Short mmCIF file of C-alpha atoms in Angstrom, two decimals:
data_model
loop_
_atom_site.label_atom_id
_atom_site.label_comp_id
_atom_site.label_asym_id
_atom_site.label_seq_id
_atom_site.Cartn_x
_atom_site.Cartn_y
_atom_site.Cartn_z
CA MET A 1 -25.96 1.58 11.14
CA GLU A 2 -22.60 2.32 12.72
CA ASN A 3 -21.10 5.71 11.89
CA ILE A 4 -18.19 5.25 9.44
CA LEU A 5 -15.96 7.46 11.60
CA GLU A 6 -16.59 5.25 14.63
CA ARG A 7 -15.85 2.20 12.51
CA PHE A 8 -12.59 3.65 11.21
CA LEU A 9 -11.42 4.71 14.67
CA ARG A 10 -12.17 1.24 16.01
CA TYR A 11 -10.07 -0.39 13.28
CA VAL A 12 -7.06 1.91 13.69
CA SER A 13 -7.02 1.13 17.42
CA VAL A 14 -5.90 -2.42 16.55
CA ASP A 15 -2.14 -2.74 16.06
CA THR A 16 -1.59 -4.65 12.81
CA GLN A 17 1.95 -3.71 11.79
CA SER A 18 3.52 -6.32 9.48
CA ASN A 19 7.11 -7.56 9.72
CA GLU A 20 9.31 -8.24 6.69
CA GLU A 21 11.73 -10.32 8.76
CA SER A 22 9.05 -12.85 9.70
CA ALA A 23 8.50 -15.96 7.60
CA SER A 24 4.98 -16.67 8.87
CA GLN A 25 1.72 -15.67 7.22
CA PRO A 26 0.41 -13.36 8.42
CA SER A 27 3.85 -12.07 9.34
CA THR A 28 2.63 -10.93 12.77
CA GLU A 29 0.17 -12.58 15.14
CA LYS A 30 -1.52 -9.27 15.91
CA GLN A 31 -2.96 -9.03 12.39
CA TRP A 32 -5.25 -11.92 13.29
CA ASP A 33 -7.00 -9.64 15.81
CA LEU A 34 -8.45 -7.39 13.11
CA LEU A 35 -8.96 -10.20 10.60
CA LYS A 36 -11.07 -12.16 13.10
CA MET A 37 -12.98 -9.00 14.01
CA LEU A 38 -13.83 -8.29 10.37
CA CYS A 39 -14.93 -11.85 9.66
CA LYS A 40 -17.23 -11.82 12.67
CA GLU A 41 -18.66 -8.41 11.75
CA LEU A 42 -19.46 -9.60 8.24
CA ASN A 43 -21.20 -12.70 9.57
CA ASP A 44 -23.07 -10.65 12.16
CA MET A 45 -24.48 -8.36 9.47
CA GLY A 46 -25.61 -11.39 7.43
CA VAL A 47 -22.74 -11.68 4.98
CA GLU A 48 -21.40 -15.20 4.51
CA ALA A 49 -17.68 -14.85 5.31
CA SER A 50 -14.74 -17.02 6.29
CA LEU A 51 -11.17 -16.58 7.50
CA ASP A 52 -8.64 -19.10 6.18
CA GLU A 53 -5.34 -20.37 7.53
CA TYR A 54 -3.36 -17.76 5.59
CA GLY A 55 -5.19 -14.75 6.99
CA TYR A 56 -7.57 -14.04 4.10
CA VAL A 57 -11.11 -12.94 4.90
CA MET A 58 -13.48 -13.65 2.00
CA GLY A 59 -17.14 -12.71 2.01
CA THR A 60 -20.02 -12.97 -0.47
CA ILE A 61 -23.24 -11.02 -0.88
CA PRO A 62 -25.35 -12.99 -3.38
CA SER A 63 -26.96 -11.33 -6.36
CA ASN A 64 -30.55 -10.15 -5.97
CA ILE A 65 -31.23 -9.67 -9.68
CA GLU A 66 -32.26 -12.27 -12.25
CA LYS A 67 -29.90 -11.40 -15.09
CA GLU A 68 -26.30 -12.56 -15.20
CA VAL A 69 -23.78 -9.80 -14.48
CA PRO A 70 -20.10 -10.03 -13.53
CA ALA A 71 -19.24 -10.67 -9.90
CA VAL A 72 -17.32 -7.66 -8.59
CA GLY A 73 -14.95 -7.65 -5.63
CA PHE A 74 -13.57 -5.02 -3.25
CA ILE A 75 -10.33 -5.65 -1.41
CA ALA A 76 -8.32 -3.88 1.30
CA HIS A 77 -5.37 -4.85 3.47
CA VAL A 78 -5.36 -4.82 7.25
CA ASP A 79 -1.64 -4.42 7.97
CA THR A 80 0.16 -1.15 8.53
CA ALA A 81 3.67 -0.32 7.38
CA PRO A 82 6.80 -1.26 9.35
CA ASP A 83 8.08 2.32 8.83
CA ALA A 84 6.39 3.68 11.96
CA SER A 85 4.63 2.23 14.98
CA GLY A 86 0.95 1.32 14.74
CA LYS A 87 0.56 0.61 18.45
CA ASP A 88 -1.64 2.75 20.70
CA VAL A 89 -2.79 5.01 17.87
CA LYS A 90 -4.38 8.17 19.27
CA PRO A 91 -6.18 9.93 16.43
CA GLN A 92 -6.98 13.63 16.53
CA ILE A 93 -10.29 14.82 15.05
CA ILE A 94 -10.04 18.32 13.55
CA LYS A 95 -13.54 19.54 12.69
CA ASN A 96 -14.11 22.34 10.16
CA TYR A 97 -10.39 22.62 9.38
CA ASP A 98 -9.45 26.28 8.91
CA GLY A 99 -6.14 25.94 7.02
CA SER A 100 -3.84 26.59 9.97
CA ASP A 101 -1.00 24.47 11.37
CA ILE A 102 -2.22 21.40 13.26
CA ALA A 103 -0.39 20.56 16.49
CA LEU A 104 0.34 16.84 16.81
CA LYS A 105 -0.09 16.91 20.54
CA GLY A 106 1.72 13.70 21.42
CA VAL A 107 5.07 15.30 20.53
CA GLN A 108 5.88 18.79 21.75
CA GLY A 109 6.61 21.19 18.91
CA LEU A 110 5.47 18.83 16.13
CA TYR A 111 2.99 20.27 13.64
CA LEU A 112 1.27 19.25 10.42
CA LYS A 113 1.81 22.41 8.38
CA PRO A 114 0.28 23.58 5.07
CA SER A 115 3.64 25.22 4.33
CA GLU A 116 5.16 21.73 4.23
CA PHE A 117 2.08 19.80 3.08
CA PRO A 118 0.09 22.20 0.88
CA GLU A 119 -2.48 19.51 0.07
CA LEU A 120 -3.96 20.26 3.49
CA LEU A 121 -5.48 23.37 1.96
CA HIS A 122 -7.61 21.17 -0.34
CA PHE A 123 -9.67 20.22 2.70
CA ILE A 124 -10.54 23.50 4.37
CA GLY A 125 -13.95 23.19 6.03
CA GLN A 126 -13.73 19.41 6.27
CA THR A 127 -13.10 17.08 9.21
CA LEU A 128 -9.51 15.83 9.29
CA ILE A 129 -8.30 12.79 11.18
CA THR A 130 -4.60 13.01 12.04
CA THR A 131 -2.10 11.22 14.24
CA ASP A 132 -0.91 12.61 17.55
CA GLY A 133 2.67 12.49 16.25
CA THR A 134 3.73 9.33 18.09
CA THR A 135 2.52 6.74 15.55
CA LEU A 136 1.21 6.46 12.03
CA LEU A 137 -2.58 6.66 11.66
CA GLY A 138 -3.32 3.52 9.67
CA ALA A 139 -5.57 5.05 7.01
CA ASP A 140 -3.40 2.93 4.73
CA ASP A 141 -5.43 0.82 4.52
CA LYS A 142 -7.95 0.82 7.34
CA ALA A 143 -9.76 3.63 5.56
CA GLY A 144 -10.27 1.15 2.72
CA VAL A 145 -11.39 -1.52 5.17
CA ALA A 146 -13.92 0.85 6.76
CA GLU A 147 -15.23 1.95 3.36
CA ILE A 148 -15.88 -1.61 2.23
CA MET A 149 -17.46 -2.63 5.54
CA ASN A 150 -19.65 0.46 5.56
CA ALA A 151 -20.86 -0.29 2.02
CA ALA A 152 -21.52 -3.93 2.92
CA GLN A 153 -23.59 -2.99 5.95
CA TRP A 154 -25.59 -0.44 3.93
CA ILE A 155 -26.36 -3.08 1.29
CA MET A 156 -27.50 -5.59 3.90
CA GLU A 157 -29.80 -2.98 5.44
CA HIS A 158 -31.25 -1.91 2.04
CA PRO A 159 -32.55 -5.03 0.27
CA GLU A 160 -34.21 -2.81 -2.32
CA PHE A 161 -30.74 -1.94 -3.71
CA LYS A 162 -30.25 -4.04 -6.85
CA HIS A 163 -26.87 -5.69 -7.33
CA GLY A 164 -25.06 -8.66 -8.76
CA THR A 165 -22.79 -10.92 -6.73
CA ILE A 166 -20.46 -8.90 -4.51
CA LYS A 167 -17.18 -10.29 -3.19
CA ILE A 168 -15.32 -8.83 -0.20
CA GLY A 169 -11.68 -9.53 0.60
CA PHE A 170 -9.31 -8.49 3.38
CA THR A 171 -5.64 -9.42 3.24
CA PRO A 172 -2.58 -9.30 5.52
CA ASP A 173 1.02 -8.28 4.74
CA GLU A 174 0.44 -5.99 1.75
CA GLU A 175 2.96 -3.50 3.12
CA ILE A 176 5.77 -6.04 2.91
CA GLY A 177 4.88 -7.22 -0.60
CA ARG A 178 3.34 -10.56 0.41
CA GLY A 179 -0.31 -9.58 0.55
CA VAL A 180 -1.75 -12.06 -1.94
CA VAL A 181 0.97 -14.69 -2.37
CA LYS A 182 -1.46 -17.41 -1.23
CA PHE A 183 -4.72 -15.70 -2.20
CA ASP A 184 -7.03 -18.17 -3.96
CA VAL A 185 -8.48 -16.13 -6.83
CA LYS A 186 -10.73 -18.98 -7.95
CA ARG A 187 -12.21 -19.40 -4.47
CA PHE A 188 -12.69 -15.64 -4.16
CA GLY A 189 -14.93 -15.90 -7.21
CA ALA A 190 -14.89 -12.35 -8.60
CA ASP A 191 -14.68 -11.58 -12.30
CA TYR A 192 -13.24 -8.13 -11.59
CA ALA A 193 -12.16 -6.39 -8.41
CA TYR A 194 -10.95 -3.07 -7.03
CA THR A 195 -8.48 -2.45 -4.24
CA MET A 196 -9.54 0.45 -2.04
CA ASP A 197 -5.95 1.43 -1.32
CA GLY A 198 -5.25 4.69 -3.12
CA GLY A 199 -4.51 8.09 -1.68
CA GLU A 200 -6.24 11.43 -2.12
CA ILE A 201 -9.88 11.61 -3.20
CA GLY A 202 -10.33 11.05 -6.94
CA GLU A 203 -7.27 8.88 -7.47
CA LEU A 204 -7.80 5.99 -9.87
CA GLU A 205 -4.86 3.83 -10.85
CA PHE A 206 -4.36 0.89 -13.15
CA GLU A 207 -0.61 1.04 -13.63
CA ASN A 208 2.07 0.76 -11.00
CA PHE A 209 5.78 0.28 -10.56
CA ASN A 210 7.60 -2.87 -11.44
CA ALA A 211 9.30 -3.63 -8.15
CA ALA A 212 12.31 -5.50 -6.77
CA SER A 213 14.16 -5.69 -3.47
CA ALA A 214 17.93 -5.80 -3.18
CA LYS A 215 19.79 -6.85 -0.04
CA ILE A 216 23.57 -6.53 -0.07
CA HIS A 217 25.86 -8.06 2.53
CA ILE A 218 29.34 -6.56 2.79
CA GLN A 219 32.01 -8.73 4.35
CA GLY A 220 34.85 -6.62 5.70
CA ARG A 221 37.97 -7.41 7.68
CA ASN A 222 38.59 -5.89 11.08
CA VAL A 223 42.04 -5.54 12.57
CA HIS A 224 43.40 -3.18 15.19
CA PRO A 225 43.46 0.31 13.67
CA GLY A 226 47.02 0.78 14.86
CA SER A 227 48.22 -1.91 12.48
CA ALA A 228 45.46 -1.73 9.87
CA LYS A 229 47.45 -0.49 6.87
CA GLY A 230 46.99 -2.82 3.93
CA LYS A 231 44.89 -5.22 5.98
CA MET A 232 41.63 -3.62 7.11
CA LYS A 233 38.55 -3.72 4.92
CA ASN A 234 35.93 -1.44 6.48
CA ALA A 235 32.53 -2.85 5.54
CA ILE A 236 30.83 0.46 6.36
CA LEU A 237 33.01 2.40 3.93
CA ILE A 238 32.81 -0.27 1.24
CA GLY A 239 29.03 -0.17 1.49
CA GLN A 240 29.06 3.60 1.24
CA GLU A 241 31.25 3.33 -1.84
CA LEU A 242 28.84 0.89 -3.44
CA ASN A 243 25.92 3.22 -2.69
CA SER A 244 27.81 6.13 -4.28
CA LEU A 245 28.02 4.18 -7.55
CA LEU A 246 24.23 4.33 -7.96
CA PRO A 247 22.90 7.36 -9.89
CA ILE A 248 22.05 10.17 -7.50
CA GLU A 249 19.35 11.59 -9.79
CA GLN A 250 17.49 8.28 -9.52
CA ARG A 251 16.80 8.58 -5.81
CA PRO A 252 13.14 8.99 -4.74
CA GLU A 253 13.63 12.58 -3.62
CA TYR A 254 14.56 13.56 -7.19
CA THR A 255 11.90 11.63 -9.13
CA GLU A 256 8.20 11.91 -9.94
CA GLY A 257 5.52 10.65 -12.34
CA TYR A 258 6.81 7.72 -14.36
CA GLU A 259 10.41 8.11 -13.19
CA GLY A 260 11.82 5.13 -11.31
CA PHE A 261 14.36 5.03 -8.52
CA PHE A 262 16.84 3.22 -6.32
CA HIS A 263 15.92 3.74 -2.66
CA ILE A 264 18.17 2.71 0.21
CA ILE A 265 15.83 1.79 3.05
CA SER A 266 18.16 0.46 5.73
CA PHE A 267 21.77 0.09 6.80
CA LYS A 268 23.23 -1.75 9.75
CA GLY A 269 26.70 -2.96 10.45
CA ALA A 270 30.21 -2.35 11.66
CA VAL A 271 33.76 -2.63 10.33
CA GLU A 272 33.63 -6.42 10.09
CA GLU A 273 30.37 -6.70 8.15
CA ALA A 274 27.42 -4.60 7.08
CA ASP A 275 24.05 -5.00 5.40
CA PHE A 276 22.33 -2.58 3.04
CA ALA A 277 18.77 -2.91 1.74
CA TYR A 278 17.22 -1.22 -1.29
CA ILE A 279 13.96 -1.15 -3.18
CA ILE A 280 14.12 -0.71 -6.95
CA ARG A 281 11.18 0.72 -8.91
CA ASP A 282 10.27 1.65 -12.49
CA HIS A 283 7.05 1.70 -14.52
CA ASP A 284 8.88 0.83 -17.73
CA ALA A 285 9.84 -2.86 -17.87
CA VAL A 286 12.98 -2.24 -19.94
CA LYS A 287 14.21 0.50 -17.61
CA PHE A 288 13.35 -1.69 -14.63
CA ASP A 289 15.48 -4.54 -15.96
CA ARG A 290 18.31 -2.08 -16.60
CA LYS A 291 18.13 -0.85 -13.00
CA LYS A 292 18.52 -4.40 -11.75
CA GLU A 293 21.50 -4.83 -14.03
CA VAL A 294 23.06 -1.61 -12.70
CA ILE A 295 22.98 -2.84 -9.11
CA ARG A 296 24.53 -6.13 -10.22
CA GLU A 297 27.31 -4.20 -11.97
CA CYS A 298 27.96 -2.17 -8.81
CA VAL A 299 28.31 -5.37 -6.76
CA ASP A 300 30.63 -6.87 -9.40
CA PHE A 301 32.82 -3.73 -9.30
CA ILE A 302 33.16 -3.96 -5.51
CA ASN A 303 34.13 -7.62 -5.76
CA ARG A 304 36.75 -6.92 -8.40
CA LYS A 305 38.21 -4.14 -6.27
CA TYR A 306 38.11 -5.75 -2.81
CA GLY A 307 38.01 -9.45 -3.60
CA GLU A 308 35.38 -11.96 -4.61
CA GLY A 309 32.71 -12.43 -1.95
CA THR A 310 33.13 -8.98 -0.44
CA ALA A 311 29.64 -8.04 -1.63
CA VAL A 312 26.84 -10.59 -1.89
CA LEU A 313 23.59 -9.55 -3.59
CA ASP A 314 20.13 -10.99 -2.95
CA LEU A 315 17.91 -9.49 -5.68
CA ARG A 316 14.23 -10.44 -5.82
CA ASP A 317 11.28 -9.31 -7.94
CA GLN A 318 8.26 -8.23 -5.87
CA TYR A 319 5.48 -7.25 -8.28
CA ARG A 320 4.89 -6.08 -11.84
CA ASN A 321 3.04 -3.27 -13.58
CA MET A 322 -0.63 -4.27 -13.80
CA ARG A 323 -1.42 -2.12 -16.85
CA GLU A 324 -1.08 -4.84 -19.46
CA GLN A 325 -3.49 -7.04 -17.50
CA VAL A 326 -6.09 -4.35 -16.75
CA GLU A 327 -6.16 -2.34 -19.97
CA PRO A 328 -7.85 -5.09 -22.04
CA HIS A 329 -10.78 -4.76 -19.57
CA TYR A 330 -10.95 -0.98 -19.72
CA HIS A 331 -14.68 -0.96 -19.00
CA ILE A 332 -13.87 -1.51 -15.32
CA ILE A 333 -11.90 1.76 -15.37
CA GLU A 334 -14.80 3.50 -17.12
CA LYS A 335 -17.21 2.28 -14.45
CA ALA A 336 -14.97 3.63 -11.70
CA VAL A 337 -14.74 6.98 -13.48
CA LYS A 338 -18.52 7.20 -13.80
CA ALA A 339 -18.99 6.10 -10.18
CA MET A 340 -16.81 9.00 -9.02
CA GLU A 341 -18.50 11.51 -11.29
CA MET A 342 -21.86 10.47 -9.83
CA GLU A 343 -20.55 11.82 -6.50
CA GLY A 344 -19.22 15.02 -8.04
CA ILE A 345 -15.63 13.78 -7.80
CA LYS A 346 -13.18 14.59 -10.57
CA PRO A 347 -11.26 11.37 -11.34
CA LYS A 348 -7.47 11.63 -11.43
CA ILE A 349 -6.12 8.71 -13.46
CA GLN A 350 -2.43 8.43 -12.68
CA PRO A 351 0.31 5.85 -12.22
CA ILE A 352 0.87 4.51 -8.72
CA ARG A 353 4.31 5.39 -7.44
CA GLY A 354 4.14 2.21 -5.42
CA GLY A 355 2.18 -1.01 -5.59
CA THR A 356 -1.01 -2.64 -4.38
CA ASP A 357 -2.33 -6.16 -3.95
CA GLY A 358 -4.16 -5.46 -7.19
CA ALA A 359 -0.93 -5.60 -9.18
CA ASN A 360 -0.27 -9.22 -8.25
CA LEU A 361 -3.96 -10.13 -8.41
CA SER A 362 -4.14 -8.83 -11.97
CA TYR A 363 -1.37 -11.24 -12.95
CA MET A 364 -3.19 -14.01 -11.10
CA GLY A 365 -6.19 -13.60 -13.41
CA LEU A 366 -8.24 -11.01 -11.49
CA PRO A 367 -8.08 -7.57 -13.18
CA CYS A 368 -7.90 -5.24 -10.21
CA PRO A 369 -7.34 -1.46 -10.49
CA ASN A 370 -6.93 0.76 -7.43
CA ILE A 371 -9.34 3.40 -6.10
CA PHE A 372 -8.70 6.17 -3.58
CA ALA A 373 -9.17 5.40 0.10
CA GLY A 374 -8.69 9.07 0.97
CA GLY A 375 -5.55 9.20 3.10
CA LEU A 376 -2.37 11.21 2.58
CA ASN A 377 1.23 11.08 3.88
CA PHE A 378 1.09 7.32 4.35
CA HIS A 379 3.66 5.34 6.38
CA GLY A 380 4.55 8.10 8.79
CA LYS A 381 3.52 10.32 11.66
CA MET A 382 2.24 13.04 9.32
CA GLU A 383 -0.48 10.76 7.94
CA PHE A 384 -4.02 12.16 7.81
CA VAL A 385 -7.35 11.48 6.14
CA PRO A 386 -10.41 13.70 5.58
CA LEU A 387 -13.60 12.08 6.86
CA GLU A 388 -15.47 13.32 3.80
CA SER A 389 -13.07 11.36 1.56
CA ILE A 390 -13.78 8.14 3.46
CA GLU A 391 -17.50 8.73 3.13
CA ALA A 392 -17.17 9.48 -0.59
CA ALA A 393 -15.12 6.33 -1.25
CA SER A 394 -17.81 4.17 0.35
CA LYS A 395 -20.43 5.77 -1.91
CA VAL A 396 -18.21 5.14 -4.94
CA ILE A 397 -18.21 1.43 -4.03
CA LEU A 398 -22.01 1.42 -4.06
CA ASN A 399 -22.09 3.29 -7.37
CA ILE A 400 -19.74 0.76 -8.99
CA ILE A 401 -21.91 -2.09 -7.78
CA GLY A 402 -24.98 -0.38 -9.21
CA LEU A 403 -23.27 0.18 -12.56
CA PHE A 404 -22.28 -3.48 -12.83
CA ALA A 405 -25.91 -4.42 -12.10
CA GLU A 406 -26.99 -2.35 -15.10
CA ALA A 407 -24.56 -4.17 -17.43
#
């Protein structure tokens, strides 16, 4: 059986960054490279698997017990975030981590420091996998992919392990909010599923942000600055003014727990025209709707002040809080808790300050909470994952399967 570290390193070597500006699915051709690899690996180990036209890998391990038990699925996404490059990833393996600063050797003077990331100290004595400082790592969510594949291979090599029907799913484009838009839940065939897409070991989540995106185009008017009085409309400054209308205390850097936020993620433009992009998040549906109304009011104010059509808003919902869909099936949370405790892991049930494919899947009729994949500092060059957390997550998958077989 392939070592799970070797498997993980092989997956992160494949560039699978998604692209929000693309209209195709998957949004980038390079995601097909890993999707095809995973489908072939499943078939090679004896798992019946297929890859469809939309980039979904679906596999099935048939039940080997006589009684009827629910079919349980495990899902992970193959794409990495657009926030940082995923090309030519050069992981560093830090064995028996001693709590000191870790040099990210691809960039002179760049360090992963416990003084800045104190969670590093949770993993003294363990093997850490980091970036070299030039790219992200891709543990989000190739750690989840490796954990599911490792569990599948173990099951195929241990026919004595009793289990019901197991479903395996790999998706593209989760990082840009389109991971399961064309996912066929009925064809997948699971009664319940888990996304292996959480962070630090022990995390278990069944509620997430309600989410929307907001793109604002500012149309200015450019004239020569020497004769600009009363004529120029500087789109950059108008956009800055609009941004200043949003509540400062509701920016990500000032929020935690259940608190939502407005987050400006990009700006580009000049005097003539400019574009601003935001993401809007809140766990509470009423507060979420109010946030969307606030950004509409800001756009209306700008248009009243500078003229109709100065600011044009494109506001779109992305996903919703899965809690109301998962909570009626709370036994799937209880099984995940027990599966972690069987490995000596203390479960940490908490809201996701983000989203997963499971949020949309839950509203598509497949209750789908989220389990830790083990990584930390996702979407950037400070990303890392303890090997022991990857190994533990794969064992949790097997424990969940065993618990469903006992149902």
